[in-house]
Coordinates of C-alpha atoms in Angstrom, one line a residue:
M1 CA -64.0 -38.1 33.6
S2 CA -67.2 -38.1 31.6
S3 CA -66.7 -34.5 30.5
I4 CA -63.3 -35.5 29.0
R5 CA -64.9 -38.4 27.1
D6 CA -67.6 -36.0 25.8
R7 CA -64.9 -33.5 24.7
V8 CA -63.0 -36.3 22.9
K9 CA -66.2 -37.3 21.2
Q10 CA -66.7 -33.8 19.9
I11 CA -63.1 -33.3 18.7
V12 CA -62.6 -36.7 17.0
P13 CA -65.6 -36.4 14.6
S14 CA -64.5 -32.9 13.7
Q15 CA -61.0 -34.0 12.9
V16 CA -62.2 -36.9 10.8
T17 CA -64.6 -34.6 8.9
S18 CA -61.8 -32.1 8.3
R19 CA -59.5 -34.9 6.9
V20 CA -62.3 -36.2 4.7
K21 CA -63.0 -32.8 3.3
D22 CA -59.3 -32.1 2.7
S23 CA -59.0 -35.5 0.9
L24 CA -62.0 -34.8 -1.4
V25 CA -60.8 -31.4 -2.2
G26 CA -57.3 -32.8 -3.1
Y27 CA -58.9 -35.5 -5.2
G28 CA -60.9 -32.9 -7.1
V29 CA -57.8 -30.9 -7.9
R30 CA -55.8 -34.0 -8.9
T31 CA -58.5 -35.0 -11.3
S32 CA -59.2 -31.4 -12.6
G33 CA -57.9 -32.3 -16.0
R34 CA -60.9 -34.6 -16.4
R35 CA -63.4 -32.0 -15.2
P36 CA -64.7 -29.7 -18.0
L37 CA -65.5 -26.1 -17.2
P38 CA -69.1 -25.2 -16.5
D39 CA -71.7 -24.5 -19.2
F40 CA -73.6 -21.7 -17.4
L41 CA -73.2 -19.2 -14.6
I42 CA -75.9 -17.4 -12.7
I43 CA -74.0 -14.1 -12.1
G44 CA -76.5 -12.0 -10.2
T45 CA -78.1 -10.2 -8.6
K46 CA -77.6 -10.6 -4.9
R47 CA -81.0 -11.0 -3.1
G48 CA -82.7 -11.5 -6.5
G49 CA -83.7 -15.1 -6.3
T50 CA -80.4 -16.8 -7.3
T51 CA -80.5 -19.4 -4.6
S52 CA -84.1 -20.4 -5.5
L53 CA -83.4 -20.6 -9.2
W54 CA -80.2 -22.6 -8.6
N55 CA -82.0 -25.1 -6.4
Y56 CA -84.7 -25.5 -9.0
L57 CA -82.1 -26.2 -11.7
I58 CA -80.2 -28.8 -9.8
Q59 CA -83.5 -30.8 -9.4
H60 CA -83.3 -31.3 -13.2
P61 CA -81.7 -34.8 -13.7
L62 CA -79.2 -33.3 -16.2
V63 CA -77.9 -30.5 -14.0
P64 CA -75.5 -32.1 -11.4
R65 CA -74.5 -30.4 -8.2
L66 CA -71.0 -29.0 -7.5
F67 CA -68.3 -31.3 -6.1
P68 CA -67.7 -32.1 -3.3
A69 CA -71.3 -32.5 -2.1
W70 CA -71.1 -29.9 0.7
N71 CA -70.6 -27.1 -1.8
T72 CA -73.9 -25.2 -2.1
K73 CA -74.1 -23.1 -5.3
A74 CA -70.8 -21.4 -5.9
S75 CA -67.0 -21.7 -5.9
H76 CA -66.6 -17.9 -5.8
Y77 CA -63.6 -18.3 -8.1
F78 CA -63.9 -15.2 -10.2
E79 CA -64.2 -12.8 -7.2
Q80 CA -62.9 -14.3 -4.0
N81 CA -60.7 -17.3 -5.0
W82 CA -59.0 -16.2 -8.2
H83 CA -55.6 -16.8 -6.6
R84 CA -56.3 -20.5 -6.3
G85 CA -56.0 -21.1 -10.1
E86 CA -57.9 -23.0 -12.8
A87 CA -57.2 -26.5 -11.5
W88 CA -58.9 -25.6 -8.2
Y89 CA -61.8 -24.1 -10.1
R90 CA -62.3 -27.2 -12.3
S91 CA -62.2 -29.4 -9.2
H92 CA -65.7 -28.2 -8.3
F93 CA -67.4 -29.7 -11.4
P94 CA -68.2 -33.3 -12.5
T95 CA -65.8 -35.3 -14.6
S96 CA -66.3 -36.1 -18.3
R97 CA -67.1 -39.6 -17.3
Q98 CA -69.8 -38.5 -14.8
R99 CA -71.3 -36.2 -17.5
A100 CA -71.4 -39.1 -20.0
T101 CA -73.1 -41.4 -17.4
L102 CA -75.8 -38.8 -16.8
Q103 CA -76.3 -38.2 -20.5
R104 CA -76.8 -42.0 -21.2
R105 CA -79.1 -42.4 -18.2
H106 CA -81.4 -39.5 -19.0
G107 CA -81.0 -39.1 -22.7
G108 CA -80.1 -35.5 -23.0
P109 CA -77.2 -33.0 -22.8
V110 CA -75.7 -32.3 -19.4
R111 CA -75.5 -28.7 -18.2
V112 CA -73.1 -27.8 -15.3
G113 CA -73.0 -24.4 -13.6
E114 CA -72.8 -22.4 -10.5
A115 CA -74.6 -19.4 -9.0
A116 CA -72.4 -16.5 -7.7
P117 CA -74.3 -13.2 -7.5
L118 CA -71.1 -11.2 -6.8
Y119 CA -69.8 -12.1 -10.3
M120 CA -71.9 -9.5 -12.0
F121 CA -70.8 -6.7 -9.6
H122 CA -67.1 -7.5 -9.4
P123 CA -65.0 -5.2 -11.6
L124 CA -62.8 -8.0 -12.9
A125 CA -65.1 -11.0 -13.1
A126 CA -66.5 -10.4 -16.7
Q127 CA -63.0 -10.3 -18.3
R128 CA -61.9 -13.3 -16.3
V129 CA -64.9 -15.3 -17.3
A130 CA -64.6 -14.3 -20.9
A131 CA -60.9 -15.2 -21.1
L132 CA -61.5 -18.7 -19.6
M133 CA -65.0 -19.5 -20.9
P134 CA -66.0 -17.3 -23.9
T135 CA -69.0 -19.5 -24.8
V136 CA -70.5 -19.9 -21.3
R137 CA -74.1 -19.1 -20.9
L138 CA -75.0 -16.3 -18.4
I139 CA -78.2 -16.0 -16.4
V140 CA -79.0 -12.7 -14.7
L141 CA -81.8 -12.1 -12.3
L142 CA -82.6 -8.4 -11.7
R143 CA -84.9 -7.3 -8.9
D144 CA -86.5 -3.9 -8.2
P145 CA -83.3 -2.2 -6.9
V146 CA -85.2 -0.6 -4.0
E147 CA -86.4 -3.9 -2.7
R148 CA -83.0 -5.5 -3.5
A149 CA -81.1 -3.0 -1.4
Y150 CA -83.5 -3.4 1.6
S151 CA -83.3 -7.2 1.4
H152 CA -79.5 -7.0 1.2
W153 CA -79.4 -4.9 4.4
K154 CA -81.7 -7.4 6.1
E155 CA -79.4 -10.3 5.2
R156 CA -76.3 -8.4 6.5
R157 CA -78.2 -7.6 9.7
T158 CA -79.2 -11.2 10.2
H159 CA -75.6 -12.3 9.7
G160 CA -74.5 -9.9 12.5
V161 CA -72.2 -7.7 10.3
E162 CA -74.5 -4.7 10.0
P163 CA -74.9 -2.6 13.2
L164 CA -76.6 0.4 11.5
D165 CA -80.3 0.8 10.6
F166 CA -81.1 0.9 6.9
A167 CA -81.1 4.7 6.4
D168 CA -77.8 5.1 8.3
A169 CA -76.3 2.2 6.3
L170 CA -77.2 3.9 3.1
A171 CA -75.7 7.2 4.3
A172 CA -72.5 5.4 5.3
E173 CA -72.1 3.3 2.2
Q174 CA -69.8 5.7 0.3
E175 CA -67.4 6.1 3.2
R176 CA -67.4 2.4 4.1
T177 CA -66.6 1.3 0.5
A178 CA -64.4 4.2 -0.6
G179 CA -61.5 2.9 -2.7
E180 CA -62.5 -0.8 -2.4
R181 CA -63.4 -1.2 -6.1
E182 CA -60.1 0.5 -7.1
R183 CA -58.2 -1.8 -4.7
L184 CA -59.7 -4.9 -6.3
I185 CA -58.5 -3.8 -9.7
A186 CA -55.0 -2.8 -8.4
E187 CA -54.6 -6.0 -6.4
P188 CA -56.3 -8.7 -8.5
E189 CA -55.9 -11.4 -6.0
S190 CA -57.5 -9.5 -3.1
F191 CA -61.0 -9.7 -1.8
S192 CA -63.0 -6.9 -0.1
E193 CA -65.7 -7.7 2.5
P194 CA -67.0 -4.1 2.5
F195 CA -67.4 -4.2 -1.3
D196 CA -69.5 -7.4 -0.9
W197 CA -71.3 -6.5 2.4
Y198 CA -72.2 -2.8 2.3
T199 CA -72.8 -1.9 -1.3
Y200 CA -76.6 -1.6 -0.9
R201 CA -77.2 1.3 -3.2
A202 CA -74.4 0.6 -5.7
R203 CA -75.5 -2.9 -6.6
G204 CA -78.8 -1.6 -7.9
R205 CA -77.2 0.4 -10.7
Y206 CA -77.5 -2.7 -12.8
L207 CA -76.6 -1.4 -16.3
E208 CA -73.3 -0.1 -15.0
H209 CA -72.3 -3.6 -13.9
L210 CA -73.8 -5.4 -16.9
E211 CA -72.1 -3.4 -19.5
P212 CA -68.8 -5.3 -19.3
W213 CA -70.6 -8.6 -19.7
L214 CA -72.7 -7.2 -22.6
G215 CA -69.5 -6.0 -24.3
L216 CA -67.7 -9.4 -24.0
F217 CA -70.5 -11.9 -24.6
D218 CA -72.9 -12.4 -27.5
R219 CA -76.4 -11.2 -26.4
E220 CA -78.0 -14.6 -27.2
R221 CA -75.7 -16.1 -24.5
I222 CA -77.2 -13.9 -21.8
L223 CA -80.6 -14.5 -20.3
V224 CA -81.9 -11.6 -18.2
L225 CA -84.9 -12.4 -16.0
P226 CA -86.8 -9.9 -13.8
S227 CA -86.8 -11.4 -10.3
E228 CA -90.5 -10.5 -10.1
D229 CA -91.2 -12.9 -12.9
L230 CA -89.5 -15.7 -10.9
Y231 CA -91.7 -14.7 -7.8
R232 CA -95.0 -14.5 -9.7
D233 CA -94.6 -17.2 -12.3
T234 CA -91.9 -19.5 -10.9
R235 CA -92.8 -22.5 -13.0
G236 CA -92.8 -20.4 -16.2
T237 CA -89.5 -18.8 -15.4
Y238 CA -87.9 -22.1 -14.6
R239 CA -89.1 -23.5 -17.9
R240 CA -87.7 -20.5 -19.7
T241 CA -84.3 -21.0 -18.1
V242 CA -84.3 -24.8 -18.9
E243 CA -85.0 -23.9 -22.5
F244 CA -82.2 -21.3 -22.6
L245 CA -79.8 -23.9 -21.3
G246 CA -80.8 -26.3 -24.1
L247 CA -82.1 -28.9 -21.6
P248 CA -85.1 -31.2 -22.2
P249 CA -88.3 -30.2 -20.3
H250 CA -88.5 -31.4 -16.7
D251 CA -91.3 -30.2 -14.5
L252 CA -91.0 -30.0 -10.8
P253 CA -93.7 -30.9 -8.3
A254 CA -93.2 -27.8 -6.1
F255 CA -91.1 -24.6 -6.0
K256 CA -89.9 -23.9 -2.5
V257 CA -88.8 -20.3 -1.8
Y258 CA -85.2 -20.1 -0.5
N259 CA -83.7 -17.4 1.7
D260 CA -86.9 -15.4 2.1
R261 CA -86.6 -12.7 4.8
R262 CA -89.9 -11.3 6.1
S263 CA -89.7 -8.0 7.9
A264 CA -91.4 -4.6 8.6
P265 CA -92.1 -2.6 5.4
L266 CA -89.5 -0.2 4.2
E267 CA -90.0 3.3 5.6
A268 CA -91.8 5.5 3.1
Q269 CA -89.2 8.3 3.2
V270 CA -86.3 5.9 2.5
R271 CA -88.3 4.2 -0.3
A272 CA -89.1 7.6 -1.9
E273 CA -85.4 8.6 -1.9
L274 CA -84.2 5.4 -3.4
T275 CA -87.0 5.4 -6.0
E276 CA -85.9 8.8 -7.2
Y277 CA -82.3 7.8 -7.1
Y278 CA -82.8 4.7 -9.3
R279 CA -85.2 6.3 -11.8
P280 CA -82.6 7.3 -14.4
H281 CA -80.7 4.1 -13.9
N282 CA -83.8 2.0 -14.5
A283 CA -84.8 4.0 -17.6
A284 CA -81.3 3.4 -19.1
L285 CA -81.5 -0.3 -18.3
R286 CA -84.9 -0.7 -19.9
Q287 CA -83.7 1.0 -23.1
R288 CA -80.5 -0.9 -23.3
L289 CA -82.0 -4.3 -22.7
G290 CA -85.4 -3.8 -24.3
L291 CA -87.1 -5.2 -21.2
D292 CA -90.5 -4.3 -19.7
L293 CA -89.5 -4.0 -16.1
D294 CA -92.5 -3.2 -14.0
W295 CA -90.6 -1.8 -11.0
S296 CA -92.4 1.1 -9.2
E297 CA -91.2 4.4 -10.5
R298 CA -93.5 6.5 -8.3
A299 CA -92.7 7.1 -4.7
P300 CA -95.7 6.8 -2.4

């Protein structure tokens, strides 16, 4: 008898939580006409510090969280949820009234955004964002692509969707993801897990994925930050981002690191191969952006 009661206790809270969530989502959609589109997007890169930067920004009193409260940092609208429509997308952001309240309380402009690192990589995201929000500000974090690829693999491994070791996963990438980019373009409402999960090498060809954004948005609306700057000078990079968004200064007492994944060092042979692979891509990126990226260009 007691086991039945315990089971009921487990089921009922779950059902109540589900109804509450559905109710809040519905409310967000119904009030979407009073919810302005976001002011900024953190569009990449995956495993480049986007979660950390997002969490620093929402500690600023004029950067509200997404709605409802359980949303972490992204709606994934422009890649995974495009079929849900604009009203659904707007439902994730504060109302005009909430914005005005924050502005009166803190005496400055409110800046609303989200952080979705697949946006930069998705073949249709740039044109979708430009069509809906041509004046949005874009923040891009770029990490040494060798380290980014290895960290991406570690994340997939931790989540239980990567059975291969890193070298084998790199070797299998082309076969695993063949045709997925083309399918996303041909079927605009589709989503590809292999394209998101297993593109370890491809995602580090940064300029290839940035060019659509650079062609559609004024350069002054794009802030490119080396992830290494965020790691080494977190406070300074945070302040630079706050300034880019037109927010008043607001210092933070501490900067916790989010989603850090410690592990054994990358094998020297794999590092050497990736370093050589990315060398021309990194050189083109430096020239295009005029950035001093101090990524290692010499294999050990």
